XYZ file of C-alpha atoms in Angstrom:
722
model
C -0.062 -0.101 0.057
C 1.147 3.451 -1.013
C 0.831 6.297 1.518
C -1.054 8.318 -0.731
C -3.892 5.432 -1.203
C -6.749 4.187 0.881
C -5.327 2.527 4.194
C -8.248 0.291 4.685
C -9.022 -2.685 2.459
C -12.899 -3.121 2.032
C -13.289 -6.839 2.660
C -12.288 -7.223 6.120
C -12.376 -5.232 9.921
C -9.405 -4.773 11.902
C -9.755 -5.222 15.694
C -7.462 -4.717 18.692
C -8.813 -5.780 22.005
C -11.994 -5.858 20.805
C -11.940 -2.499 19.384
C -12.159 -1.465 15.744
C -8.775 0.299 14.407
C -9.161 3.103 12.468
C -7.221 3.941 9.035
C -4.431 5.894 10.480
C -4.327 3.387 13.640
C -3.235 0.369 11.786
C 0.469 -0.567 11.976
C 0.822 -1.057 8.286
C -0.329 2.592 7.741
C 2.173 3.714 10.880
C 5.010 1.635 8.928
C 3.955 3.578 5.870
C 4.726 6.847 7.942
C 8.347 5.332 8.905
C 7.604 3.780 11.850
C 8.717 0.142 12.099
C 5.990 -2.117 14.089
C 7.190 -5.662 15.337
C 4.970 -8.499 16.624
C 1.409 -6.681 16.991
C -1.472 -8.482 17.005
C -4.465 -7.872 14.714
C -7.733 -9.564 14.996
C -9.530 -9.301 11.255
C -13.043 -10.433 10.415
C -13.007 -12.625 7.742
C -15.742 -12.189 4.696
C -17.444 -15.617 5.779
C -17.980 -13.984 8.957
C -14.949 -15.853 11.038
C -12.544 -13.798 13.390
C -8.856 -14.973 13.022
C -5.739 -13.714 15.148
C -2.672 -12.367 13.289
C 0.523 -11.463 14.614
C 2.607 -9.405 11.921
C 5.583 -7.063 11.554
C 5.338 -3.702 9.301
C 8.493 -2.469 7.795
C 8.536 0.959 6.270
C 9.611 1.301 2.570
C 11.848 4.290 1.648
C 12.360 6.439 -1.458
C 15.329 7.447 -2.612
C 15.605 10.691 -0.695
C 14.893 8.600 2.699
C 11.541 9.304 2.717
C 8.797 7.233 3.702
C 6.516 6.055 0.653
C 4.581 2.864 2.067
C 5.133 -0.293 4.216
C 5.493 -3.960 3.596
C 3.767 -6.285 6.400
C 4.118 -10.020 7.178
C 1.369 -12.053 9.453
C 1.319 -15.427 10.769
C -2.418 -16.776 11.423
C -2.189 -17.495 15.578
C -5.739 -18.167 16.119
C -5.272 -21.802 17.200
C -2.253 -20.887 19.184
C -4.180 -18.357 21.079
C -7.212 -20.673 21.387
C -4.807 -23.211 23.200
C -2.955 -20.043 25.702
C -6.960 -19.181 26.333
C -7.799 -22.567 27.031
C -4.517 -23.320 29.305
C -4.961 -20.053 31.066
C -8.305 -21.323 31.985
C -7.376 -24.406 33.341
C -4.634 -22.531 35.377
C -7.439 -20.580 36.558
C -9.789 -23.645 37.427
C -6.860 -25.037 38.934
C -5.940 -22.488 41.192
C -9.468 -22.074 42.043
C -9.601 -25.728 43.057
C -6.276 -25.309 45.169
C -7.884 -22.109 46.951
C -10.725 -23.688 47.976
C -9.261 -27.014 49.333
C -9.232 -27.462 53.048
C -5.699 -28.558 52.939
C -2.648 -26.728 53.066
C -1.212 -26.391 49.216
C 2.410 -25.190 48.607
C 4.639 -25.051 45.838
C 8.200 -24.720 45.959
C 10.998 -24.375 43.193
C 14.238 -26.268 43.379
C 15.916 -23.988 45.666
C 12.609 -24.085 48.141
C 11.324 -20.860 47.725
C 7.495 -20.622 47.487
C 5.886 -20.186 44.144
C 1.958 -20.856 45.547
C 0.615 -21.006 48.627
C -3.261 -21.761 48.868
C -5.899 -19.826 51.228
C -5.931 -22.349 53.944
C -2.551 -22.134 53.729
C -2.170 -18.346 53.998
C -4.969 -18.220 56.864
C -2.918 -21.003 58.506
C 0.195 -19.298 58.307
C -1.092 -15.792 58.547
C 0.773 -14.161 55.459
C -1.073 -12.040 52.324
C -0.234 -13.829 48.635
C 2.472 -11.117 47.862
C 4.026 -11.239 51.279
C 5.093 -14.928 50.744
C 5.330 -15.762 47.652
C 9.108 -15.762 46.492
C 10.194 -16.476 50.138
C 12.246 -19.153 50.975
C 9.917 -21.644 52.820
C 12.546 -23.376 54.781
C 14.179 -19.770 56.578
C 10.449 -18.406 56.319
C 7.838 -21.113 57.868
C 9.967 -23.798 59.570
C 11.180 -23.697 63.427
C 15.022 -23.346 63.133
C 17.521 -25.193 63.538
C 15.048 -28.030 62.737
C 13.889 -26.843 58.921
C 17.416 -26.041 57.586
C 18.768 -29.105 59.692
C 16.683 -31.785 59.215
C 13.536 -31.146 56.719
C 15.671 -29.307 54.010
C 17.768 -32.291 53.386
C 14.939 -34.583 53.195
C 13.378 -32.000 50.414
C 16.524 -32.281 48.578
C 16.472 -36.151 48.459
C 12.783 -35.949 47.346
C 13.870 -33.495 44.757
C 16.900 -35.970 43.523
C 14.575 -38.618 43.810
C 16.830 -40.846 46.206
C 13.425 -41.276 48.458
C 10.037 -41.859 47.401
C 8.061 -38.503 46.755
C 4.880 -39.579 48.260
C 6.291 -40.684 51.608
C 4.162 -39.747 54.410
C 5.889 -37.288 57.232
C 4.917 -34.747 59.940
C 6.619 -31.834 60.749
C 6.231 -28.336 63.161
C 5.881 -25.032 60.797
C 6.237 -21.625 62.135
C 3.065 -19.378 61.666
C 3.654 -15.467 61.413
C 2.602 -14.790 65.152
C 5.041 -17.331 66.755
C 2.695 -20.324 67.009
C 3.595 -23.759 66.047
C 1.271 -26.005 63.994
C 1.817 -29.512 63.417
C 1.376 -30.670 59.653
C 1.178 -34.040 58.218
C 2.715 -33.874 54.683
C 2.079 -35.813 51.208
C 4.323 -34.655 48.656
C 4.980 -34.685 44.681
C 7.544 -33.727 42.444
C 6.762 -30.970 39.745
C 8.372 -31.357 36.199
C 8.559 -29.848 32.910
C 7.897 -31.286 29.486
C 11.444 -32.648 29.298
C 10.565 -34.553 32.737
C 12.939 -32.540 34.607
C 11.986 -31.866 38.423
C 11.685 -28.048 38.648
C 9.992 -28.107 42.165
C 7.552 -29.904 44.371
C 3.877 -29.844 45.404
C 2.937 -30.500 48.877
C -0.454 -31.189 50.665
C -0.627 -30.742 54.155
C -3.253 -31.215 56.729
C -3.004 -29.321 60.337
C -3.144 -32.354 62.881
C -2.185 -29.900 66.131
C -5.799 -30.576 67.756
C -5.724 -34.295 66.611
C -2.409 -34.910 67.921
C -3.265 -32.933 71.448
C -6.586 -35.200 71.561
C -4.447 -38.300 70.950
C -1.550 -37.137 73.753
C -4.648 -36.102 75.931
C -6.215 -39.564 75.469
C -2.915 -41.618 75.718
C -2.332 -39.295 78.638
C -6.176 -40.314 80.234
C -5.676 -43.813 79.610
C -2.407 -43.691 81.287
C -3.813 -41.659 84.100
C -6.763 -44.323 84.526
C -4.524 -47.248 84.244
C -2.430 -45.734 87.338
C -5.611 -45.162 89.168
C -6.767 -48.547 88.536
C -3.306 -49.637 89.593
C -3.711 -47.540 92.718
C -7.103 -48.337 93.462
C -6.733 -52.212 92.399
C -9.855 -51.672 90.184
C -9.998 -53.247 86.946
C -12.482 -52.973 83.867
C -13.800 -55.091 81.236
C -15.758 -54.805 78.517
C -18.123 -57.493 76.432
C -19.151 -57.320 72.742
C -21.072 -60.337 72.075
C -21.703 -59.226 68.398
C -18.073 -59.262 67.845
C -17.400 -62.126 70.376
C -14.927 -59.876 72.378
C -14.337 -60.027 75.945
C -11.201 -57.696 76.746
C -9.588 -56.626 80.102
C -7.879 -53.807 81.548
C -4.251 -54.541 82.724
C -5.072 -54.251 86.053
C -8.116 -56.648 85.651
C -5.333 -59.418 84.306
C -3.219 -58.249 87.840
C -6.232 -58.817 90.072
C -6.926 -62.463 88.344
C -3.237 -63.012 88.307
C -3.495 -63.731 84.647
C -0.639 -62.998 81.942
C -1.993 -59.574 80.100
C -3.562 -60.443 76.722
C -4.546 -63.888 77.255
C -7.421 -64.680 75.778
C -10.337 -64.677 78.428
C -13.571 -66.521 78.348
C -16.273 -67.207 81.093
C -15.255 -70.400 81.999
C -11.534 -69.225 82.243
C -12.906 -66.220 84.474
C -15.099 -68.816 86.583
C -12.247 -71.132 87.084
C -10.160 -68.890 89.312
C -13.045 -68.097 91.523
C -13.090 -69.812 94.968
C -14.598 -73.194 94.271
C -16.884 -72.521 97.496
C -18.346 -69.465 95.764
C -18.609 -70.396 92.126
C -21.788 -71.372 92.243
C -22.901 -68.319 94.018
C -21.052 -66.159 91.055
C -22.548 -68.267 88.496
C -26.054 -67.788 89.332
C -26.120 -64.237 90.219
C -24.618 -64.135 86.452
C -27.540 -66.006 85.360
C -29.737 -63.768 87.311
C -28.033 -60.361 85.789
C -28.390 -61.899 82.226
C -32.207 -61.829 83.350
C -31.871 -58.096 84.331
C -30.991 -58.485 87.935
C -28.098 -55.967 89.466
C -24.710 -57.728 89.329
C -23.413 -56.324 92.639
C -21.548 -59.135 94.386
C -18.187 -59.844 96.613
C -16.593 -63.068 95.904
C -13.100 -64.614 96.621
C -10.561 -65.581 94.055
C -7.669 -68.441 94.323
C -4.518 -66.488 92.859
C -1.075 -68.504 92.779
C -2.414 -70.479 95.996
C -3.814 -67.181 97.785
C -7.238 -66.123 98.420
C -8.256 -62.761 97.158
C -11.533 -60.740 97.908
C -13.342 -58.835 95.137
C -16.334 -56.708 94.229
C -17.788 -57.025 91.225
C -20.156 -54.370 89.321
C -21.326 -54.751 85.700
C -23.980 -53.568 83.577
C -25.142 -55.210 81.071
C -26.922 -54.541 77.617
C -29.656 -56.450 76.833
C -31.931 -56.459 73.375
C -35.691 -56.416 73.467
C -35.954 -59.806 73.396
C -33.569 -60.441 76.373
C -30.425 -61.403 74.655
C -27.132 -60.308 75.789
C -25.665 -57.912 73.505
C -22.649 -56.920 75.901
C -21.789 -54.796 78.853
C -19.151 -53.387 81.097
C -17.902 -53.951 84.615
C -15.349 -53.578 87.284
C -13.808 -55.608 89.554
C -12.044 -54.404 92.674
C -9.430 -56.102 94.874
C -10.966 -55.803 98.283
C -8.601 -58.169 100.355
C -7.352 -55.412 102.214
C -10.713 -53.674 103.191
C -11.744 -57.859 103.977
C -8.848 -58.299 106.224
C -9.286 -55.056 108.015
C -12.930 -55.886 108.408
C -12.017 -59.438 109.696
C -9.501 -57.866 112.150
C -12.272 -55.552 113.382
C -14.555 -58.052 113.582
C -11.990 -59.729 115.638
C -11.128 -56.753 117.684
C -14.903 -56.486 118.551
C -15.013 -59.993 119.388
C -12.360 -59.399 121.893
C -13.794 -55.896 123.391
C -16.949 -58.011 123.782
C -15.147 -60.820 125.533
C -13.644 -58.572 127.416
C -16.348 -56.095 128.672
C -18.252 -59.752 129.435
C -15.134 -61.314 131.834
C -14.552 -57.204 133.068
C -18.628 -57.519 134.419
C -18.228 -61.173 135.725
C -14.997 -59.779 137.453
C -16.832 -56.915 138.807
C -19.707 -58.689 139.791
C -17.824 -61.074 141.718
C -16.848 -58.838 144.395
C -20.110 -56.978 144.353
C -22.245 -59.979 145.428
C -20.328 -60.245 148.916
C -20.266 -56.671 149.497
C -24.097 -56.559 148.695
C -24.833 -60.179 150.515
C -22.843 -58.265 153.555
C -24.479 -54.998 153.582
C -28.135 -57.007 153.689
C -26.566 -58.968 156.661
C -25.853 -55.612 158.075
C -29.531 -54.316 157.386
C -31.018 -57.207 158.896
C -28.637 -58.047 162.039
C -28.361 -54.715 163.428
C -31.720 -52.746 161.933
C -32.363 -50.137 164.952
C -28.584 -48.444 164.988
C -29.120 -45.155 162.740
C -25.344 -45.094 161.843
C -24.898 -48.553 160.501
C -28.636 -48.068 158.844
C -27.155 -45.198 157.237
C -23.888 -47.023 156.227
C -25.805 -50.001 155.018
C -27.855 -47.574 152.587
C -25.121 -46.244 151.503
C -23.332 -48.968 150.308
C -26.748 -50.577 148.974
C -26.784 -47.023 146.513
C -23.533 -47.446 145.674
C -23.745 -51.112 144.991
C -26.634 -50.226 142.475
C -25.036 -47.453 141.214
C -22.249 -49.791 140.201
C -24.276 -52.596 138.787
C -25.905 -49.841 136.565
C -22.664 -48.992 135.178
C -22.047 -52.792 134.446
C -25.389 -53.192 132.983
C -24.989 -50.028 130.699
C -21.548 -51.129 129.695
C -22.705 -54.338 128.803
C -25.946 -53.158 127.028
C -24.045 -50.904 124.720
C -22.200 -53.874 123.564
C -25.203 -55.988 122.475
C -26.697 -52.887 121.115
C -23.942 -52.757 118.694
C -23.553 -56.268 118.129
C -27.484 -56.394 117.508
C -27.946 -58.632 120.295
C -30.225 -56.825 122.288
C -33.996 -57.680 122.523
C -36.735 -55.040 123.314
C -40.043 -56.461 125.186
C -42.446 -54.177 124.065
C -45.568 -53.387 125.541
C -47.686 -50.266 125.902
C -46.329 -47.751 127.818
C -47.692 -44.772 129.657
C -45.004 -41.905 129.305
C -46.009 -40.051 132.112
C -45.926 -42.809 134.769
C -42.684 -43.626 132.851
C -41.099 -40.105 133.366
C -42.646 -39.929 137.136
C -40.844 -43.308 137.716
C -37.314 -41.941 136.676
C -38.111 -38.823 138.561
C -38.767 -40.373 141.893
C -35.255 -41.565 141.416
C -33.585 -38.319 140.229
C -35.634 -35.861 142.647
C -33.339 -37.021 145.789
C -29.969 -36.508 144.037
C -30.833 -33.306 142.813
C -32.254 -32.331 146.236
C -28.590 -33.433 147.425
C -26.969 -31.788 145.182
C -28.353 -28.199 145.194
C -30.208 -28.473 141.912
C -33.684 -27.331 141.129
C -35.627 -29.644 139.122
C -38.374 -28.423 136.953
C -40.912 -30.351 134.993
C -43.449 -29.747 132.546
C -45.501 -32.788 131.995
C -48.020 -33.577 129.117
C -51.466 -32.252 129.535
C -53.223 -36.268 128.246
C -51.844 -39.615 128.479
C -49.521 -40.237 125.758
C -48.587 -43.934 125.029
C -45.502 -45.685 123.479
C -44.947 -49.067 121.907
C -41.777 -49.970 124.180
C -39.568 -51.515 126.296
C -40.284 -49.620 129.734
C -37.121 -50.854 131.427
C -35.217 -49.738 128.572
C -37.193 -46.489 128.114
C -36.113 -45.837 132.040
C -32.265 -46.480 131.111
C -32.438 -43.684 128.303
C -34.164 -40.805 130.557
C -32.159 -42.077 133.753
C -29.085 -41.728 131.971
C -29.711 -38.373 130.553
C -30.984 -36.901 133.908
C -27.848 -38.522 135.555
C -25.655 -36.636 133.113
C -27.492 -33.381 133.959
C -26.850 -33.501 137.518
C -23.344 -35.011 137.126
C -22.355 -31.901 134.961
C -24.536 -29.425 136.813
C -23.080 -27.397 139.460
C -24.647 -26.831 143.101
C -27.310 -23.960 142.570
C -27.994 -24.638 139.132
C -30.936 -26.134 137.148
C -32.593 -29.237 135.814
C -35.459 -28.400 133.457
C -37.691 -31.811 132.008
C -40.281 -30.871 129.427
C -42.614 -33.301 127.097
C -44.865 -32.017 124.713
C -46.410 -33.645 121.531
C -45.725 -32.571 117.856
C -47.413 -33.550 114.530
C -46.300 -33.849 111.279
C -47.521 -32.869 108.294
C -48.821 -36.437 107.199
C -50.410 -36.289 110.452
C -48.142 -38.737 112.562
C -47.838 -38.038 116.358
C -44.506 -37.663 118.071
C -43.784 -36.917 121.496
C -40.599 -34.530 122.335
C -39.014 -34.868 125.601
C -36.170 -32.590 126.496
C -33.894 -32.508 129.560
C -32.084 -28.976 129.775
C -29.384 -27.805 132.054
C -27.568 -24.826 133.142
C -24.291 -27.190 133.291
C -20.863 -27.310 131.831
C -22.098 -27.496 128.494
C -20.738 -29.028 125.307
C -17.725 -27.613 123.460
C -18.175 -27.383 119.879
C -15.812 -29.867 118.808
C -17.209 -32.023 121.667
C -20.607 -31.783 120.106
C -20.334 -34.263 117.201
C -19.001 -37.018 119.116
C -20.794 -36.606 122.262
C -23.006 -39.774 121.558
C -19.750 -41.588 120.549
C -19.145 -44.663 123.194
C -16.424 -43.438 125.499
C -17.016 -40.094 124.743
C -16.722 -37.848 127.642
C -17.408 -34.229 128.321
C -15.105 -31.745 129.752
C -15.437 -31.862 133.437
C -12.950 -29.396 134.107
C -11.212 -29.552 137.372
C -13.587 -31.697 139.000
C -12.881 -35.028 137.328
C -15.136 -36.835 139.847
C -17.825 -35.860 137.673
C -16.755 -37.955 134.358
C -17.704 -41.295 133.942
C -17.381 -44.233 131.589
C -18.605 -42.409 128.764
C -21.320 -44.498 127.642
C -24.484 -43.212 128.886
C -25.423 -41.376 125.989
C -24.156 -43.790 123.502
C -26.510 -46.161 125.376
C -29.488 -43.567 125.384
C -28.894 -43.030 121.282
C -28.761 -46.907 120.752
C -31.959 -47.648 122.739
C -34.037 -44.684 121.227
C -32.958 -45.767 117.640
C -34.447 -49.086 118.604
C -37.470 -47.498 119.367
C -37.952 -45.819 116.066
C -36.763 -42.114 117.726
C -34.220 -39.886 117.214
C -31.841 -38.335 119.755
C -30.142 -34.930 119.011
C -27.971 -32.858 121.367
C -27.592 -28.833 121.394
C -25.226 -26.415 123.477
C -24.471 -23.001 123.185
C -20.739 -23.614 124.158
C -18.569 -24.576 127.349
C -20.135 -23.472 130.817
C -23.480 -22.491 128.715
C -25.754 -25.802 129.195
C -27.057 -28.383 127.262
C -29.943 -29.651 125.623
C -30.970 -33.573 124.970
C -34.020 -33.894 123.077
C -35.488 -37.289 122.089
C -38.153 -37.587 119.842
C -40.501 -40.908 119.956
C -43.285 -42.135 117.922
C -46.726 -43.029 119.981
C -49.269 -45.016 119.164
C -52.943 -44.247 118.861
C -54.672 -47.740 119.928
C -56.874 -47.437 123.029
C -54.381 -48.661 125.972
C -55.300 -51.432 128.381
C -57.168 -50.911 131.562
C -55.048 -49.524 134.103
C -54.953 -48.036 137.415
C -53.482 -44.219 137.646
C -51.722 -44.918 140.662
C -48.754 -47.380 140.494
C -48.611 -50.626 142.241
C -46.910 -50.062 145.362
C -43.427 -52.482 145.511
C -44.234 -54.502 148.740
C -41.138 -54.685 151.145
C -39.207 -58.343 150.638
C -40.293 -60.845 153.443
C -36.953 -61.979 154.376
C -38.047 -64.615 157.195
C -39.963 -66.795 154.456
C -36.728 -69.335 154.566
C -37.693 -71.044 157.964
C -36.306 -74.234 158.138
C -35.724 -74.419 154.205
C -32.734 -76.682 153.176
C -30.323 -74.771 150.736
C -27.584 -75.709 149.203
C -25.010 -72.868 147.944
C -22.080 -74.022 145.653
C -19.268 -71.107 144.721
C -15.771 -71.535 144.651
C -15.191 -67.721 145.927
C -15.416 -68.338 149.341
C -16.628 -64.529 150.325
C -19.390 -64.994 147.913
C -20.475 -68.331 149.497
C -19.699 -67.299 152.594
C -21.603 -63.901 152.659
C -24.981 -65.556 151.021
C -25.038 -68.382 153.570
C -24.764 -66.067 156.466
C -27.500 -63.905 154.262
C -29.816 -67.120 154.166
C -29.242 -68.476 157.316
C -30.437 -64.870 158.695
C -33.551 -65.587 156.766
C -34.123 -68.757 158.351
C -32.594 -71.096 156.030
C -30.683 -74.261 156.763
C -27.838 -73.919 154.702
C -24.778 -76.204 153.199
C -22.118 -74.618 151.341
C -19.661 -76.151 148.425
C -16.896 -74.915 146.751
C -17.048 -76.877 143.189
C -19.704 -78.966 141.253
C -18.993 -82.476 142.729
C -19.047 -81.427 146.382
C -22.427 -79.327 144.984
C -23.912 -82.575 144.263
C -22.730 -84.856 146.915
C -23.883 -81.941 149.247
C -27.372 -82.121 147.530
C -27.647 -85.584 147.819
C -26.826 -85.520 151.383
C -29.320 -83.243 152.868
C -31.863 -83.428 150.471
C -32.432 -79.624 149.646
C -35.507 -77.802 148.455
C -32.973 -75.319 146.927
C -29.529 -75.416 144.886
C -27.838 -72.138 143.931
C -25.315 -73.237 141.657
C -22.399 -71.042 140.342
C -21.770 -71.585 137.092
C -17.692 -71.323 136.268
C -16.927 -73.924 139.165
C -13.659 -76.374 139.264
C -13.870 -79.908 138.661
C -17.577 -80.271 137.647
C -19.227 -76.888 136.485
C -22.586 -75.502 137.336
C -24.001 -77.181 134.132
C -22.850 -80.304 134.883
C -23.488 -80.501 138.651
C -27.331 -79.670 137.644
C -27.534 -82.410 134.749
C -26.124 -84.648 137.876
C -29.078 -83.746 140.584
C -31.495 -83.902 137.898
C -30.734 -87.340 136.896
C -31.343 -88.581 140.312
C -35.385 -89.474 141.401
C -34.911 -87.267 144.574
C -33.518 -83.969 142.368
C -36.245 -83.702 139.623
C -38.496 -81.690 141.873
C -35.509 -79.400 143.372
C -35.490 -75.586 142.693
C -31.999 -75.304 141.204
C -31.100 -71.646 140.187
C -27.620 -70.579 138.400
C -25.718 -67.897 139.747
C -23.200 -65.945 137.278
C -21.256 -62.620 137.204
C -22.102 -63.791 133.004
C -25.152 -62.352 131.569
C -25.766 -64.193 128.625
C -26.022 -67.568 130.068
C -29.778 -68.100 130.208
C -30.702 -69.771 127.482
C -27.832 -72.308 128.003
C -28.991 -72.441 131.350
C -32.676 -73.519 130.546
C -31.269 -76.061 128.461
C -29.031 -77.811 131.216
C -32.038 -78.381 133.557
C -31.887 -74.633 135.458
C -35.159 -73.381 136.986
C -33.880 -69.844 137.268
C -30.917 -68.014 136.193
C -29.769 -64.776 137.896
C -26.692 -62.373 137.760
C -24.433 -61.603 140.725
C -25.050 -59.583 142.804
C -28.240 -60.552 143.749
C -30.558 -58.717 145.307
C -32.213 -59.867 148.704
C -35.897 -59.478 146.893
C -34.799 -61.688 144.435
C -33.819 -64.350 147.049
C -37.202 -64.284 149.063
C -38.570 -64.999 145.806
C -36.556 -67.977 145.224
C -37.311 -69.284 149.045
C -40.975 -68.503 147.909
C -40.481 -70.803 144.863
C -38.763 -73.741 146.497
C -41.138 -73.833 149.236
C -43.984 -73.915 146.898
C -42.328 -76.648 144.773
C -42.481 -78.957 147.579
C -45.605 -78.882 148.584
């Protein structure tokens, strides 16, 4: 084309970037004006309507005067190449978009370890913008040092050199921009060019920091559980019937003495159970399969040694009642059982000691009581001796009550105390207690105030034991209240929301009180309050313990209150009442007749006891009562004496040498003349009544024997001879 000629052909149009070019904008026109134009791209619309992309170069043409006179252009049709490049760019964008949306860290490195691409997840994790991180060295920027360059960079180089598998899994920590460390699990692939040469690496990483922490926490928790099971001697097991799996914890294997990971079965387990317990354990397991609770204790035999275990299980059953599985624990309770056995043995020895103590204390009391009664009978008109005799009698009664209380507490703790229940009118019972307390309170200079019930109230109880309760409470109040103080006994009725009626008896004193430290232990056996400098007020510390036991046996409650030391105390007893109409009774209590101590005139009596003082004092007393007494010091002598004198009454001590009281009684009963004799057992032991009856005794009396009881025996023996 020449410069003067039209610059635009008419059969096609020329575009650049979608805009149609004007004539003077065409590269060929610019070249015709003397400007060389190279590597330009133009789109033309062919006459057939198609669009073609051309790559061209336009060079000016010069005349002799070096003036541009035109241009020449060369074009290459690059339409297909452009389409390929566009497709390639599209694929790259698709791949980039894919990598951007992947929820794994994706990083591409060149052969020097420089970052060529880091996806959105990676940037968010590490805390960098794209323009901040691309181009930086991965090992220096994102890995902890010196680990990054010392250990991980050499591995990268081995992958690049194909010395190790590019797909090998490995983990390492990465350092975020803010200094936090994250643990990443990596999978890698080499990047190659068209010639197959390695040009970089593409790595996909998963942040496993939280998972690894959970795994470590789980392992730590499992280790703690294992240690806890070892310390607590508690093993666990799990049963999965569908998988036929029975898994045991390490401690379970240790408890059963089985090597760890030994395959277990129910039969194997049962073989370790003590032979005497297998039937019981198997029966309880069968019941558990039917839905019953499985919470049992039994023995094992491990390495020839007996162990005790406690097993608890929760089983899972389907709708048809078939076993699906379950979970259970096994606890080694051998030490606890040994302690319990030692405690039982200690309690047994304590009970034996208390019984022996009572026996040993009662034996010397017997001759003292007999001697006091002899004094009363022998010199009744001497005031001084009468006072002495009454003083001895009162103290003997006090000592006897102490012994009885001591043994009663022991019986309650062993569950061997039996109540003899009947309908009891509370007012009359309290008046009986007050008759004994009033003289004591008066002698101690104490005011005794009583607030009785305004109507009769009846209890279902043992009158003797209820008297013990209130005697102990009032005894304590007298003991721990100084002269000039006051004791108040108040009785009232309370009705619960359900309509149940309860009688409340309060014993309030102005005495030494109970400290806050002592108050929680005030009902414990042998617990004593602080009597201060006056230690004569201190007792055995069993009165309140006995009272609590007896009140609870009657279905009641007892409570202690005190504002503190030297501020008095309050003991509160609550007992359920009964509403049945009481039996007809007289308002006046029957008088207790004075025993007739002269009713043994001419009655032959054999007294057998290996304690000379007891035998002698009892013989003297019976002699003063008119009896003809023969003494014996052992069982054989007692039998011989009975055969010789043919008595109407024989008093036999149980624990005698050569032949005990049981044997002596049996031998006498075997004789024709001995079948109608009244034979009475005498003992310092109070729990031999049943055994005495089995051996032929008519009565069993516990030493010391009151004169009234002797008088009753004389009447009984005299009648049996009629």
